[in-house]
């Protein structure tokens, strides 16, 4: 027995030694997915008769505060943001208040998603610290949703504000004063809930607060507002349509761009701007055009030696005179380009752009032929403001065209003429395109504008109707389209924004709920119920 016991003991010892020698991997356990927990605060959350200048928040693990400048929403707003300490990871967050607090007021500090644990970045979502400088905590709330008045996509980080409608409130208050209550949609929600409110009447507005000053700056901010004062409490969820106001026209600068051209920088709309160029008492001839993709107009003048000019700019209630000194600079050359590199879309017109405005056109020196060398009849339209010449004709499918302009066909503002210009382009087959019929139902009023846009909001096709409910879009490029309808209440055939000071809402826009994926050689029919 002792012999067998010794053998078994030896085997057991070998197994134990092998087990001890075997290497393993330390996994560290499952990944932490639990948000930090607030264990206590000093003073306590929802404290009344609050008088402290410092708040301390104690957590169950090390945390850090990120993007507090964007995430932390204090209502009512404080003039000076409190200090949030420390800047590194800690189990204690200290808030040092720098403002003098209002009496008998409930304050709410919503940290959004700024508090997260130090290791895995788990957010303590929408944590709120609430206190009152009075004897009770205000507990009413108001819901609101936002949308963009024109675009399908709604902005992030929109401030929802409530101004108390009292004896001091007027139309200019939102430009000068901060609101009584505020919250923010942050980067994830389009519905907001203002909490810890006091009963009363309020002006409810939404602002894309670019400057972060809790006031409305018309030049930079989008705004939306509810027409009537909101009576709190109520059970309503108000929808606010956001829009960018059209600022009044204002000329900002006039400067020399070349010996024959001035740049006029402006803000607002550029239609119906009047410009007078003078040298002493003499009024000089000029042409006014648009600099593409810039808030700048081009004032074309005849060549001058070194001299001083006076440029008077006026529109509506704006009028200002700008002195300009002319100096020697590089001259503008006459060049031409085409919008169509090689293929002409059936919904487009062949277009020639010039670097200098044109004033004369000789159609006898223009010739358009097809692949059989047969002349094609055409007419032309010149858009002076945008400096482009359009050729009107009916293109045929699978055709080759050649457009030739002989010297002298085009004459610019300085009496220079073109050299020989030749453009060759083709058309595709109609089967390469798709057709769409839109049937409108429940139209509340006419006229309406029916538009097809891409995913970024660029208008690809547009139709205006004063009575028709069936709209045909023929020969469309096969792609995905967004469909929308604009109620064109002022009948100017374009969408008009709103104005807070004029108490005018933007024109109503309704989107079809789904994208339309149009394929080549399809005839698509879509019913759009405007509800």
Coordinates of C-alpha atoms in Angstrom, one line a residue:
X1 CA 0.0 0.0 0.0
X2 CA 2.8 2.3 0.8
X3 CA 4.4 1.6 -2.6
X4 CA 1.2 2.5 -4.4
X5 CA 0.7 5.6 -2.3
X6 CA 4.2 6.8 -3.2
X7 CA 3.5 6.4 -6.9
X8 CA 0.2 8.3 -6.7
X9 CA 1.8 11.1 -4.7
X10 CA 4.5 11.4 -7.3
X11 CA 2.0 11.6 -10.2
X12 CA -0.1 14.2 -8.3
X13 CA 3.0 16.3 -7.6
X14 CA 4.0 16.3 -11.4
X15 CA 0.4 17.5 -12.3
X16 CA 0.5 20.3 -9.7
X17 CA 3.9 21.5 -11.0
X18 CA 2.6 21.5 -14.6
X19 CA -0.4 23.5 -13.6
X20 CA 1.8 26.0 -11.9
X21 CA 4.0 26.4 -14.9
X22 CA 1.1 26.9 -17.4
X23 CA 0.8 30.5 -18.5
X24 CA -2.6 32.4 -18.8
X25 CA -3.9 35.7 -20.0
X26 CA -5.4 38.3 -17.5
X27 CA -8.7 39.5 -19.1
X28 CA -9.5 42.2 -16.6
X29 CA -13.1 41.3 -16.6
X30 CA -16.0 42.7 -18.6
X31 CA -15.9 46.2 -20.1
X32 CA -17.4 48.8 -17.8
X33 CA -20.6 50.2 -19.4
X34 CA -22.2 51.7 -16.2
X35 CA -22.4 55.5 -16.0
X36 CA -21.0 57.3 -12.9
X37 CA -23.3 57.6 -9.9
X38 CA -23.8 60.7 -7.9
X39 CA -23.4 59.7 -4.2
X40 CA -24.0 63.0 -2.6
X41 CA -23.8 66.8 -3.1
X42 CA -23.1 69.8 -0.9
X43 CA -25.5 71.6 -0.7
X44 CA -28.0 68.9 -1.4
X45 CA -29.7 68.8 -4.8
X46 CA -33.0 70.7 -4.7
X47 CA -31.9 72.9 -1.8
X48 CA -34.2 75.8 -0.9
X49 CA -33.0 79.2 0.4
X50 CA -29.7 78.6 -1.4
X51 CA -27.0 81.1 -0.4
X52 CA -23.7 79.2 -1.2
X53 CA -21.1 80.2 -3.7
X54 CA -19.8 76.7 -4.2
X55 CA -21.3 73.4 -5.0
X56 CA -19.6 70.0 -4.6
X57 CA -20.7 66.8 -6.4
X58 CA -19.4 63.5 -5.1
X59 CA -19.3 60.5 -7.4
X60 CA -18.6 56.8 -6.9
X61 CA -15.7 56.8 -9.3
X62 CA -13.2 59.1 -11.0
X63 CA -15.0 61.4 -13.5
X64 CA -14.1 64.2 -15.8
X65 CA -16.1 67.1 -17.4
X66 CA -15.9 67.5 -21.1
X67 CA -17.3 70.3 -23.4
X68 CA -19.0 72.0 -20.5
X69 CA -19.0 75.2 -22.5
X70 CA -21.4 73.6 -25.0
X71 CA -23.1 71.0 -22.8
X72 CA -23.8 72.8 -19.6
X73 CA -27.1 74.7 -19.7
X74 CA -27.9 77.0 -16.8
X75 CA -31.5 78.3 -16.5
X76 CA -32.0 81.2 -15.9
X77 CA -28.7 82.0 -17.7
X78 CA -25.9 83.5 -15.6
X79 CA -23.9 86.4 -16.9
X80 CA -20.7 84.8 -16.0
X81 CA -20.3 81.0 -16.4
X82 CA -19.3 79.3 -13.1
X83 CA -15.9 77.7 -12.8
X84 CA -16.0 73.9 -13.1
X85 CA -13.1 72.2 -11.3
X86 CA -10.9 70.3 -11.4
X87 CA -9.7 70.1 -15.0
X88 CA -8.4 66.5 -14.5
X89 CA -10.1 63.4 -13.3
X90 CA -11.5 63.4 -9.8
X91 CA -14.3 61.9 -7.7
X92 CA -15.4 65.4 -6.7
X93 CA -16.6 68.2 -9.1
X94 CA -16.6 71.7 -7.7
X95 CA -18.8 74.4 -9.1
X96 CA -17.9 78.0 -8.2
X97 CA -20.6 80.5 -8.8
X98 CA -19.4 84.0 -9.9
X99 CA -22.8 85.7 -10.4
X100 CA -25.0 87.4 -7.9
X101 CA -28.1 85.1 -7.9
X102 CA -31.6 86.5 -8.4
X103 CA -33.9 86.4 -5.3
X104 CA -36.8 83.9 -5.1
X105 CA -35.6 82.1 -8.2
X106 CA -35.3 78.4 -9.1
X107 CA -32.0 77.6 -10.9
X108 CA -31.3 74.5 -13.0
X109 CA -27.9 73.3 -14.1
X110 CA -28.2 70.6 -16.8
X111 CA -24.9 69.1 -17.6
X112 CA -26.1 67.3 -20.7
X113 CA -23.5 64.6 -21.5
X114 CA -20.5 66.5 -20.2
X115 CA -19.9 64.2 -17.1
X116 CA -18.3 60.9 -18.0
X117 CA -16.2 58.3 -16.2
X118 CA -12.4 58.5 -16.6
X119 CA -11.8 55.0 -18.0
X120 CA -14.5 54.1 -20.5
X121 CA -16.1 57.5 -21.2
X122 CA -19.6 56.4 -20.0
X123 CA -21.8 59.5 -19.8
X124 CA -24.0 60.5 -16.9
X125 CA -26.8 61.7 -19.3
X126 CA -28.8 64.9 -18.6
X127 CA -27.7 65.2 -15.0
X128 CA -29.4 68.2 -13.3
X129 CA -28.5 70.1 -10.2
X130 CA -31.5 72.3 -9.0
X131 CA -31.7 74.8 -6.3
X132 CA -33.8 77.8 -5.3
X133 CA -32.9 81.1 -3.7
X134 CA -36.5 81.2 -2.4
X135 CA -38.6 79.1 -0.1
X136 CA -39.9 76.7 -2.8
X137 CA -38.8 74.9 -6.0
X138 CA -40.7 75.9 -9.2
X139 CA -41.9 72.6 -10.8
X140 CA -43.8 73.5 -14.0
X141 CA -42.6 72.5 -17.4
X142 CA -43.1 73.3 -21.1
X143 CA -42.4 71.1 -24.1
X144 CA -41.3 72.3 -27.6
X145 CA -40.1 70.8 -30.8
X146 CA -38.0 72.5 -33.5
X147 CA -37.6 72.1 -37.2
X148 CA -35.9 74.1 -40.0
X149 CA -38.5 76.2 -41.9
X150 CA -37.0 75.4 -45.3
X151 CA -34.4 72.5 -45.0
X152 CA -35.2 69.0 -44.1
X153 CA -32.3 68.7 -41.7
X154 CA -32.6 70.6 -38.4
X155 CA -29.7 72.2 -36.7
X156 CA -28.0 70.8 -33.6
X157 CA -27.4 72.9 -30.4
X158 CA -30.5 75.1 -30.7
X159 CA -31.4 77.1 -27.6
X160 CA -35.1 77.1 -26.5
X161 CA -35.8 80.3 -24.6
X162 CA -38.7 81.7 -22.6
X163 CA -38.9 85.5 -21.9
X164 CA -41.3 86.6 -19.2
X165 CA -44.1 88.8 -20.8
X166 CA -44.4 91.6 -18.3
X167 CA -44.4 95.5 -18.3
X168 CA -40.8 95.7 -19.4
X169 CA -41.0 93.1 -22.3
X170 CA -41.0 94.5 -25.8
X171 CA -40.0 93.5 -29.3
X172 CA -36.3 94.5 -28.7
X173 CA -36.0 92.5 -25.5
X174 CA -34.6 89.4 -27.1
X175 CA -31.8 91.4 -28.8
X176 CA -30.7 93.0 -25.5
X177 CA -31.6 90.7 -22.6
X178 CA -31.0 87.1 -21.7
X179 CA -34.2 84.9 -21.2
X180 CA -35.8 83.9 -18.0
X181 CA -35.5 80.2 -18.8
X182 CA -33.4 78.3 -21.3
X183 CA -32.6 74.8 -22.5
X184 CA -30.8 73.4 -25.4
X185 CA -31.4 70.5 -27.9
X186 CA -27.6 69.7 -27.8
X187 CA -26.5 67.3 -30.5
X188 CA -29.1 64.5 -30.3
X189 CA -32.7 65.7 -29.7
X190 CA -35.1 67.9 -31.6
X191 CA -37.6 68.0 -28.8
X192 CA -36.8 70.1 -25.6
X193 CA -38.4 70.3 -22.2
X194 CA -38.0 73.5 -20.1
X195 CA -38.4 72.5 -16.5
X196 CA -38.6 74.2 -13.1
X197 CA -40.8 77.0 -14.5
X198 CA -42.9 79.5 -12.6
X199 CA -46.6 80.0 -13.7
X200 CA -47.1 83.0 -16.0
X201 CA -47.1 84.2 -19.6
X202 CA -43.9 83.8 -21.7
X203 CA -42.6 84.5 -25.2
X204 CA -41.3 81.2 -26.5
X205 CA -38.5 81.4 -29.1
X206 CA -35.7 79.2 -30.4
X207 CA -32.3 80.5 -31.5
X208 CA -29.3 78.9 -33.2
X209 CA -27.0 81.0 -30.9
X210 CA -23.8 81.2 -33.0
X211 CA -22.2 83.8 -30.6
X212 CA -23.3 81.9 -27.5
X213 CA -24.5 85.1 -25.7
X214 CA -28.1 84.0 -25.1
X215 CA -29.4 86.9 -27.2
X216 CA -30.7 87.2 -30.8
X217 CA -28.1 88.4 -33.3
X218 CA -30.0 88.7 -36.6
X219 CA -26.8 88.7 -38.8
X220 CA -25.6 85.4 -37.5
X221 CA -28.5 83.5 -35.7
X222 CA -31.4 81.5 -37.0
X223 CA -34.6 82.2 -35.0
X224 CA -38.1 80.7 -34.6
X225 CA -40.9 81.9 -32.5
X226 CA -44.5 81.3 -31.4
X227 CA -46.8 84.1 -32.3
X228 CA -48.8 84.4 -29.1
X229 CA -47.6 84.5 -25.5
X230 CA -47.5 81.0 -24.0
X231 CA -49.5 80.5 -20.7
X232 CA -47.7 78.2 -18.3
X233 CA -48.9 75.6 -17.2
X234 CA -50.5 74.0 -20.4
X235 CA -50.5 70.6 -22.0
X236 CA -49.2 71.8 -25.4
X237 CA -46.1 70.8 -27.2
X238 CA -45.3 73.8 -29.5
X239 CA -43.5 73.3 -32.8
X240 CA -41.1 76.1 -33.7
X241 CA -39.9 76.7 -37.3
X242 CA -36.3 78.0 -37.5
X243 CA -35.3 80.4 -40.2
X244 CA -32.5 82.9 -41.0
X245 CA -33.8 86.4 -41.4
X246 CA -33.1 88.4 -44.5
X247 CA -31.0 91.3 -43.2
X248 CA -31.7 94.7 -44.8
X249 CA -29.4 95.6 -47.7
X250 CA -26.2 97.4 -46.8
X251 CA -23.2 98.2 -48.9
X252 CA -20.0 97.6 -46.9
X253 CA -17.0 98.4 -49.1
X254 CA -16.2 99.6 -52.6
X255 CA -12.7 98.8 -53.8
X256 CA -10.8 98.6 -57.1
X257 CA -10.3 95.1 -58.5
X258 CA -8.8 96.1 -61.9
X259 CA -8.4 99.1 -64.1
X260 CA -11.9 98.5 -65.4
X261 CA -13.7 96.9 -62.4
X262 CA -14.7 97.8 -58.9
X263 CA -15.8 95.3 -56.2
X264 CA -18.9 96.2 -54.1
X265 CA -19.2 94.2 -50.9
X266 CA -22.6 94.0 -49.4
X267 CA -25.0 92.1 -47.1
X268 CA -28.7 91.4 -47.6
X269 CA -30.4 90.9 -51.0
X270 CA -28.8 92.3 -54.1
X271 CA -31.9 92.8 -56.3
X272 CA -32.8 96.3 -57.4
X273 CA -29.5 97.8 -56.2
X274 CA -28.8 101.2 -57.8
X275 CA -25.2 102.4 -58.4
X276 CA -24.1 105.8 -59.7
X277 CA -20.4 106.3 -60.6
X278 CA -19.2 109.8 -60.8
X279 CA -15.9 111.6 -61.6
X280 CA -16.5 115.1 -60.2
X281 CA -19.9 116.1 -61.7
X282 CA -19.6 113.6 -64.6
X283 CA -21.7 110.4 -64.4
X284 CA -19.8 107.5 -65.9
X285 CA -21.4 104.6 -67.7
X286 CA -21.1 101.3 -66.0
X287 CA -22.5 97.7 -65.9
X288 CA -23.4 95.9 -62.6
X289 CA -22.9 92.2 -62.4
X290 CA -22.7 89.5 -59.7
X291 CA -19.4 87.9 -58.6
X292 CA -20.3 84.1 -58.4
X293 CA -20.6 82.5 -54.9
X294 CA -19.7 85.8 -53.2
X295 CA -21.6 88.6 -51.5
X296 CA -19.9 90.9 -53.9
X297 CA -21.1 92.9 -57.0
X298 CA -18.9 93.9 -59.8
X299 CA -19.1 97.5 -61.2
X300 CA -17.6 97.6 -64.7
X301 CA -16.4 101.0 -65.8
X302 CA -14.5 102.4 -68.9
X303 CA -10.7 102.5 -68.6
X304 CA -9.3 105.4 -66.5
X305 CA -5.9 106.7 -65.7
X306 CA -5.1 107.4 -62.1
X307 CA -8.1 109.3 -60.8
X308 CA -10.7 109.6 -57.9
X309 CA -14.2 108.4 -58.3
X310 CA -17.3 108.6 -56.1
X311 CA -19.6 105.6 -56.1
X312 CA -23.2 106.1 -54.8
X313 CA -25.0 102.9 -53.7
X314 CA -28.7 102.9 -52.8
X315 CA -31.5 100.5 -52.2
X316 CA -34.7 100.9 -50.2
X317 CA -33.8 102.9 -47.1
X318 CA -30.0 102.5 -47.6
X319 CA -27.9 105.2 -49.3
X320 CA -24.2 105.8 -49.0
X321 CA -21.4 107.3 -51.0
X322 CA -17.9 105.6 -51.3
X323 CA -14.8 107.4 -52.5
X324 CA -12.5 105.2 -54.6
X325 CA -8.9 106.0 -55.9
X326 CA -8.1 104.4 -59.3
X327 CA -4.5 103.1 -59.7
X328 CA -2.7 101.0 -62.4
X329 CA -3.6 97.3 -62.1
X330 CA -3.7 94.2 -64.3
X331 CA -6.3 94.4 -67.0
X332 CA -9.3 92.0 -67.4
X333 CA -9.0 89.7 -70.4
X334 CA -12.1 88.5 -72.4
X335 CA -12.5 84.8 -72.0
X336 CA -15.3 82.4 -72.5
X337 CA -16.4 79.1 -71.0
X338 CA -19.3 76.7 -71.1
X339 CA -21.4 75.1 -68.4
X340 CA -21.6 71.9 -70.4
X341 CA -18.3 70.1 -70.8
X342 CA -19.4 67.6 -73.4
X343 CA -23.0 66.5 -72.7
X344 CA -26.2 68.6 -72.7
X345 CA -28.9 67.6 -70.2
X346 CA -32.4 67.8 -71.7
X347 CA -33.5 70.0 -68.8
X348 CA -30.7 72.5 -69.4
X349 CA -29.9 75.1 -72.0
X350 CA -26.5 75.3 -73.6
X351 CA -24.7 78.2 -71.8
X352 CA -21.6 80.3 -72.5
X353 CA -20.1 82.4 -69.7
X354 CA -18.0 85.5 -70.3
X355 CA -15.4 87.0 -68.0
X356 CA -16.5 90.5 -69.1
X357 CA -20.1 91.7 -69.6
X358 CA -21.3 91.5 -73.2
X359 CA -23.3 94.3 -74.9
X360 CA -23.7 93.2 -78.6
X361 CA -24.7 89.9 -80.3
X362 CA -24.6 89.1 -84.0
X363 CA -26.6 85.9 -84.6
X364 CA -25.5 85.9 -88.3
X365 CA -22.1 84.9 -87.0
X366 CA -23.4 82.1 -84.9
X367 CA -24.2 78.6 -86.3
X368 CA -25.5 75.5 -84.6
X369 CA -25.5 72.2 -86.6
X370 CA -26.3 68.6 -85.9
X371 CA -24.3 65.5 -86.8
X372 CA -25.8 65.6 -90.3
X373 CA -24.5 69.2 -90.7
X374 CA -28.1 70.4 -90.8
X375 CA -28.6 73.8 -89.3
X376 CA -30.6 73.9 -86.1
X377 CA -32.8 76.9 -85.4
X378 CA -32.1 78.7 -82.0
X379 CA -32.6 81.9 -80.1
X380 CA -30.5 83.4 -77.4
X381 CA -31.1 85.0 -74.0
X382 CA -28.4 87.1 -72.3
X383 CA -28.4 87.4 -68.5
X384 CA -26.3 90.5 -67.9
X385 CA -26.3 90.3 -64.1
X386 CA -24.7 86.7 -64.2
X387 CA -22.8 87.2 -67.5
X388 CA -24.1 84.2 -69.3
X389 CA -25.6 83.6 -72.8
X390 CA -28.2 80.8 -73.2
X391 CA -29.0 79.1 -76.5
X392 CA -32.7 78.0 -76.8
X393 CA -33.4 75.0 -79.1
X394 CA -35.1 71.6 -78.8
X395 CA -32.4 69.0 -78.4
X396 CA -32.9 65.6 -80.0
X397 CA -31.9 62.3 -78.3
X398 CA -28.6 60.7 -79.2
X399 CA -27.6 63.7 -81.3
X400 CA -24.2 65.4 -81.8
X401 CA -24.2 69.2 -82.0
X402 CA -21.5 71.7 -83.0
X403 CA -21.9 75.4 -82.1
X404 CA -19.6 77.9 -83.8
X405 CA -19.2 81.6 -83.1
X406 CA -17.2 83.6 -85.7
X407 CA -15.2 86.6 -84.7
X408 CA -17.5 89.5 -84.0
X409 CA -20.4 87.4 -82.8
X410 CA -20.0 88.8 -79.3
X411 CA -18.8 92.2 -78.3
X412 CA -18.0 93.1 -74.7
X413 CA -18.4 96.4 -72.7
X414 CA -15.0 97.6 -74.0
X415 CA -15.8 97.0 -77.7
X416 CA -13.6 93.9 -77.8
X417 CA -14.9 90.9 -79.9
X418 CA -14.4 87.2 -79.6
X419 CA -12.1 85.0 -81.5
X420 CA -13.5 82.0 -83.2
X421 CA -15.3 79.8 -80.6
X422 CA -16.3 76.2 -81.2
X423 CA -18.2 73.9 -78.8
X424 CA -19.1 70.3 -79.5
X425 CA -21.6 68.5 -77.3
X426 CA -23.9 65.5 -77.4
X427 CA -27.2 64.4 -75.9
X428 CA -28.1 61.0 -74.3
X429 CA -31.1 58.8 -75.1
X430 CA -34.4 59.6 -73.4
X431 CA -34.3 56.1 -71.9
X432 CA -31.3 57.2 -69.8
X433 CA -33.7 59.5 -67.9
X434 CA -36.7 59.0 -65.7
X435 CA -40.1 60.8 -65.5
X436 CA -42.0 61.7 -62.4
X437 CA -45.6 62.8 -62.0
X438 CA -46.5 64.3 -58.6
X439 CA -50.2 64.3 -57.6
X440 CA -51.0 66.8 -54.9
X441 CA -53.8 66.1 -52.4
X442 CA -55.2 68.3 -49.6
X443 CA -53.7 71.5 -51.0
X444 CA -54.8 74.2 -48.5
X445 CA -54.3 77.1 -50.9
X446 CA -52.6 78.2 -54.1
X447 CA -50.1 79.0 -55.6
X448 CA -47.5 76.4 -54.6
X449 CA -44.0 75.6 -55.6
X450 CA -43.2 71.9 -56.1
X451 CA -39.5 71.2 -55.9
X452 CA -37.2 68.2 -56.2
X453 CA -33.9 68.6 -54.2
X454 CA -30.9 66.4 -53.5
X455 CA -30.0 65.3 -50.0
X456 CA -28.2 68.5 -49.3
X457 CA -31.2 70.7 -50.2
X458 CA -29.9 71.8 -53.7
X459 CA -32.9 72.4 -56.0
X460 CA -32.7 70.1 -59.0
X461 CA -36.1 70.8 -60.5
X462 CA -38.9 73.2 -59.7
X463 CA -42.5 73.9 -60.9
X464 CA -44.9 76.7 -60.0
X465 CA -48.7 76.1 -60.1
X466 CA -51.7 78.3 -59.3
X467 CA -54.3 75.6 -59.8
X468 CA -52.9 72.3 -61.2
X469 CA -52.6 69.4 -58.8
X470 CA -50.7 67.1 -61.2
X471 CA -47.1 68.2 -61.8
X472 CA -44.9 66.5 -64.4
X473 CA -41.1 66.4 -64.1
X474 CA -39.8 64.9 -67.3
X475 CA -36.4 63.7 -68.3
X476 CA -34.9 63.7 -64.8
X477 CA -31.4 62.3 -64.0
X478 CA -31.8 58.9 -62.3
X479 CA -30.9 59.6 -58.7
X480 CA -32.5 60.0 -55.2
X481 CA -34.8 63.0 -54.9
X482 CA -36.3 64.8 -51.9
X483 CA -39.8 66.2 -52.7
X484 CA -41.2 69.3 -51.0
X485 CA -44.0 71.8 -51.5
X486 CA -43.8 75.5 -50.7
X487 CA -47.0 77.6 -50.1
X488 CA -46.0 80.7 -52.0
X489 CA -48.3 83.1 -50.2
X490 CA -46.9 86.3 -51.7
X491 CA -46.8 84.8 -55.3
X492 CA -43.2 85.8 -56.0
X493 CA -42.3 82.2 -57.1
X494 CA -39.7 81.8 -54.4
X495 CA -39.6 80.8 -50.7
X496 CA -39.6 83.8 -48.3
X497 CA -38.2 83.8 -44.9
X498 CA -39.8 85.3 -41.8
X499 CA -39.1 88.3 -39.6
X500 CA -39.3 88.4 -35.8
X501 CA -39.6 92.2 -35.6
X502 CA -42.4 92.2 -38.3
X503 CA -44.1 89.3 -36.5
X504 CA -44.0 87.4 -39.8
X505 CA -43.6 83.6 -40.0
X506 CA -41.7 82.1 -43.0
X507 CA -43.7 80.6 -45.8
X508 CA -44.8 77.0 -45.1
X509 CA -42.8 74.1 -46.4
X510 CA -44.0 70.5 -46.4
X511 CA -41.7 67.5 -47.1
X512 CA -42.7 64.2 -48.6
X513 CA -41.7 61.7 -45.8
X514 CA -39.5 59.5 -48.0
X515 CA -36.7 59.9 -50.6
X516 CA -37.8 58.9 -54.1
X517 CA -35.2 56.7 -55.8
X518 CA -35.8 57.4 -59.5
X519 CA -34.3 54.9 -62.0
X520 CA -33.6 55.3 -65.7
X521 CA -36.4 54.6 -68.1
X522 CA -39.0 54.8 -65.3
X523 CA -42.3 56.6 -65.2
X524 CA -42.9 57.2 -61.5
X525 CA -46.2 58.5 -60.1
X526 CA -46.2 59.8 -56.5
X527 CA -49.2 61.0 -54.5
X528 CA -48.3 63.7 -52.0
X529 CA -50.9 64.3 -49.3
X530 CA -50.1 67.8 -47.8
X531 CA -51.0 67.0 -44.2

